Coordinates of C-alpha atoms in Angstrom, one line a residue:
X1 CA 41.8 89.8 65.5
X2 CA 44.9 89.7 64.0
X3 CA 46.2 93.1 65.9
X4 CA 45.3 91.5 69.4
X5 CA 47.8 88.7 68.0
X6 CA 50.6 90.7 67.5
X7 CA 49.7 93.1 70.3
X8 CA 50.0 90.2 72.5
X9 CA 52.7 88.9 71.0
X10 CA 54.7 92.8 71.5
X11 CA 53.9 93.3 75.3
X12 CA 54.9 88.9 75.8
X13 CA 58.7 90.0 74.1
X14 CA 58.6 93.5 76.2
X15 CA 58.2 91.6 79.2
X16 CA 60.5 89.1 78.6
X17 CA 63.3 91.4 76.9
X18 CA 62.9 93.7 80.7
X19 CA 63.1 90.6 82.7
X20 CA 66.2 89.3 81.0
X21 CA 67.9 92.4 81.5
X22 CA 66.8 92.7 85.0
X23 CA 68.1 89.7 85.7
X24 CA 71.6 90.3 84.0
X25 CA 71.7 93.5 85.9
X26 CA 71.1 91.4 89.2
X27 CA 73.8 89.3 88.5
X28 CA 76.3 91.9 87.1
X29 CA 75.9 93.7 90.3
X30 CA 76.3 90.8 92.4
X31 CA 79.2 89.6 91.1
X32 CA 80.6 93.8 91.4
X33 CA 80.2 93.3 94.8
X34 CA 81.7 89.7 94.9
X35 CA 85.0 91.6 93.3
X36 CA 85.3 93.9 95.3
X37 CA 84.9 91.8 98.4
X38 CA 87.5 90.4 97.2
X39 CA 89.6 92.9 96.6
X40 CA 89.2 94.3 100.2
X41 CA 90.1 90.5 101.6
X42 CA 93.2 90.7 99.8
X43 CA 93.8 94.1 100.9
X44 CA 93.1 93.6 104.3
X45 CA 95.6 90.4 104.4
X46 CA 98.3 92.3 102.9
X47 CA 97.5 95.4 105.4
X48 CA 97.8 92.9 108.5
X49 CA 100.1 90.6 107.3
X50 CA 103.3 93.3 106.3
X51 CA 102.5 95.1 110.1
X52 CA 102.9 91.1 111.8
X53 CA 106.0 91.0 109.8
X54 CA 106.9 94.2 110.6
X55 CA 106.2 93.4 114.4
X56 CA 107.7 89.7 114.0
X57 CA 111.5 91.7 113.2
X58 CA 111.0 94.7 115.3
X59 CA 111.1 91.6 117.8
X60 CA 114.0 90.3 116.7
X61 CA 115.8 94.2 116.0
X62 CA 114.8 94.9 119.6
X63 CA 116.9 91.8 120.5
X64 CA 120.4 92.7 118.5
X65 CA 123.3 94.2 120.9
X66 CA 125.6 94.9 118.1
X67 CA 123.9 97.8 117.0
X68 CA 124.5 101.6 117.3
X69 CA 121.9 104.0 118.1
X70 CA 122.2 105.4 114.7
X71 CA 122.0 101.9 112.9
X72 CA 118.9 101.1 115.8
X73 CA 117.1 103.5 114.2
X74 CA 117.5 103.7 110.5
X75 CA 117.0 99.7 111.0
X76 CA 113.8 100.0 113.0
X77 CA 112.5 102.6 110.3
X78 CA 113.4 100.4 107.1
X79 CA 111.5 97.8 108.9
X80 CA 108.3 99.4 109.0
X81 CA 108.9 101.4 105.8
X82 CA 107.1 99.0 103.4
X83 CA 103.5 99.0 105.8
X84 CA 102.9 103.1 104.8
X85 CA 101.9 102.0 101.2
X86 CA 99.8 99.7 102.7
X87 CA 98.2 102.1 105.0
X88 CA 97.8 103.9 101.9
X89 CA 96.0 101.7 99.6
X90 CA 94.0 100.7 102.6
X91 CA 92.8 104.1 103.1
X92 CA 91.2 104.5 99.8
X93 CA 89.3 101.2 99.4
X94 CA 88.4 100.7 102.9
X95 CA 84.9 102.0 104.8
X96 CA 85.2 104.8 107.6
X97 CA 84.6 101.8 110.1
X98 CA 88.0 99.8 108.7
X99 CA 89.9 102.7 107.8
X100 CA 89.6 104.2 111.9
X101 CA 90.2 100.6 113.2
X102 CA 93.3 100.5 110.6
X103 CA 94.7 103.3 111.7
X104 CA 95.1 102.9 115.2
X105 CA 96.6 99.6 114.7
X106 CA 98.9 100.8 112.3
X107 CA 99.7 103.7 115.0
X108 CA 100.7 101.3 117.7
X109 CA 103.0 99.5 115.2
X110 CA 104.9 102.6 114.5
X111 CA 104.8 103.5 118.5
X112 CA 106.7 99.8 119.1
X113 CA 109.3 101.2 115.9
X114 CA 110.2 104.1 117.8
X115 CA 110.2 101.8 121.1
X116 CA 112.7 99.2 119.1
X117 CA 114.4 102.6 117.7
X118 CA 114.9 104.0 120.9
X119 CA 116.9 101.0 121.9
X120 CA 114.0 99.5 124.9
X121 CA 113.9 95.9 124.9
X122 CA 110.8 93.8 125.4
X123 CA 111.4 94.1 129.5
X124 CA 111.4 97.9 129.6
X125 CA 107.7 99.4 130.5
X126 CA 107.4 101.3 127.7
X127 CA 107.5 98.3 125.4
X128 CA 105.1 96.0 128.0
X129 CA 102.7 99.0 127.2
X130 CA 102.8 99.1 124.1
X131 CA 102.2 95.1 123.4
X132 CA 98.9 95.9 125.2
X133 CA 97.8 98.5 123.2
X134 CA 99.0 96.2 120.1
X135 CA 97.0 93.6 120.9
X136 CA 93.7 95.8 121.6
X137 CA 94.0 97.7 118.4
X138 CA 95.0 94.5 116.5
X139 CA 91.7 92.7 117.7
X140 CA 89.5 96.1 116.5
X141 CA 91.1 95.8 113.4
X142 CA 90.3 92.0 112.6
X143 CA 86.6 92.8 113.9
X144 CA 86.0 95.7 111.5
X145 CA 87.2 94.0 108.6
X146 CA 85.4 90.7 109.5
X147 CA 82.0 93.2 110.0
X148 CA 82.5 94.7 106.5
X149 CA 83.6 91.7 104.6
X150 CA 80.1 89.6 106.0
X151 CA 77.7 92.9 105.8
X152 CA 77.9 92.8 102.0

């Protein structure tokens, strides 16, 4: 009788030692992937906030008469300088889905900086064009990054 006792009494702390750390493996995994949804949120707001700011003085670059072609372009190409380490980072962290969507918006962005460079203005065609394709890729991006921040 006294075995039964402390055989029941074994198997009870078993059970309860593997649910406690069943649980605390739940939760140490969710809040994993609570990080790093994080992290890609802050990534993605960085990625698409320097290429709008990028964008915002490429605008205003495209606008400047003072310039030589020479000063055009090494201006339009400091601009956009700072959104290739974001590219970067964003290429490592980010899913295929993001990364694709990232790219081609980042693509378009550097197509208006040699636009801007190339001294067009926002009423030449090529620039027109351009805004289009801006717009598009921009809206991909957004909805691939929305996708994988809510699909985990």
């Amino acid at each position: 009788m006294q075995w039964t006792t402390l055989l029941a009494t074994l198997v009870g702390a078993a059970i309860a030692m593997g649910t406690s750390l069943g649980v605390q493996a739940r939760k140490d995994r969710h809040e994993l992937a609570a990080e790093w949804r994080q992290i890609r949120r802050d990534m993605y707001m960085t990625f698409l906030s320097v290429l709008a700011r990028s964008r915002s003085e490429l605008l205003a670059l495209s606008k400047k008469n003072d310039l030589t072609e020479a000063e055009l372009d090494e201006t339009a190409r400091q601009v956009f300088a700072s959104c290739y380490e974001q590219r970067h980072h964003l290429e490592v962290v980010a899913p295929p889905a993001v990364t694709k969507a990232a790219l081609a918006y980042f693509r378009t962005v550097r197509a208006l900086r040699n636009v801007v460079a190339a001294g067009n203005g926002v009423t030449d065609p090529e620039w027109k064009a351009n805004a289009g394709q801006i717009k598009h890729t921009l809206e991909s991006v957004q909805s691939a990054m929305r996708d994988d921040l809510q699909r985990r």
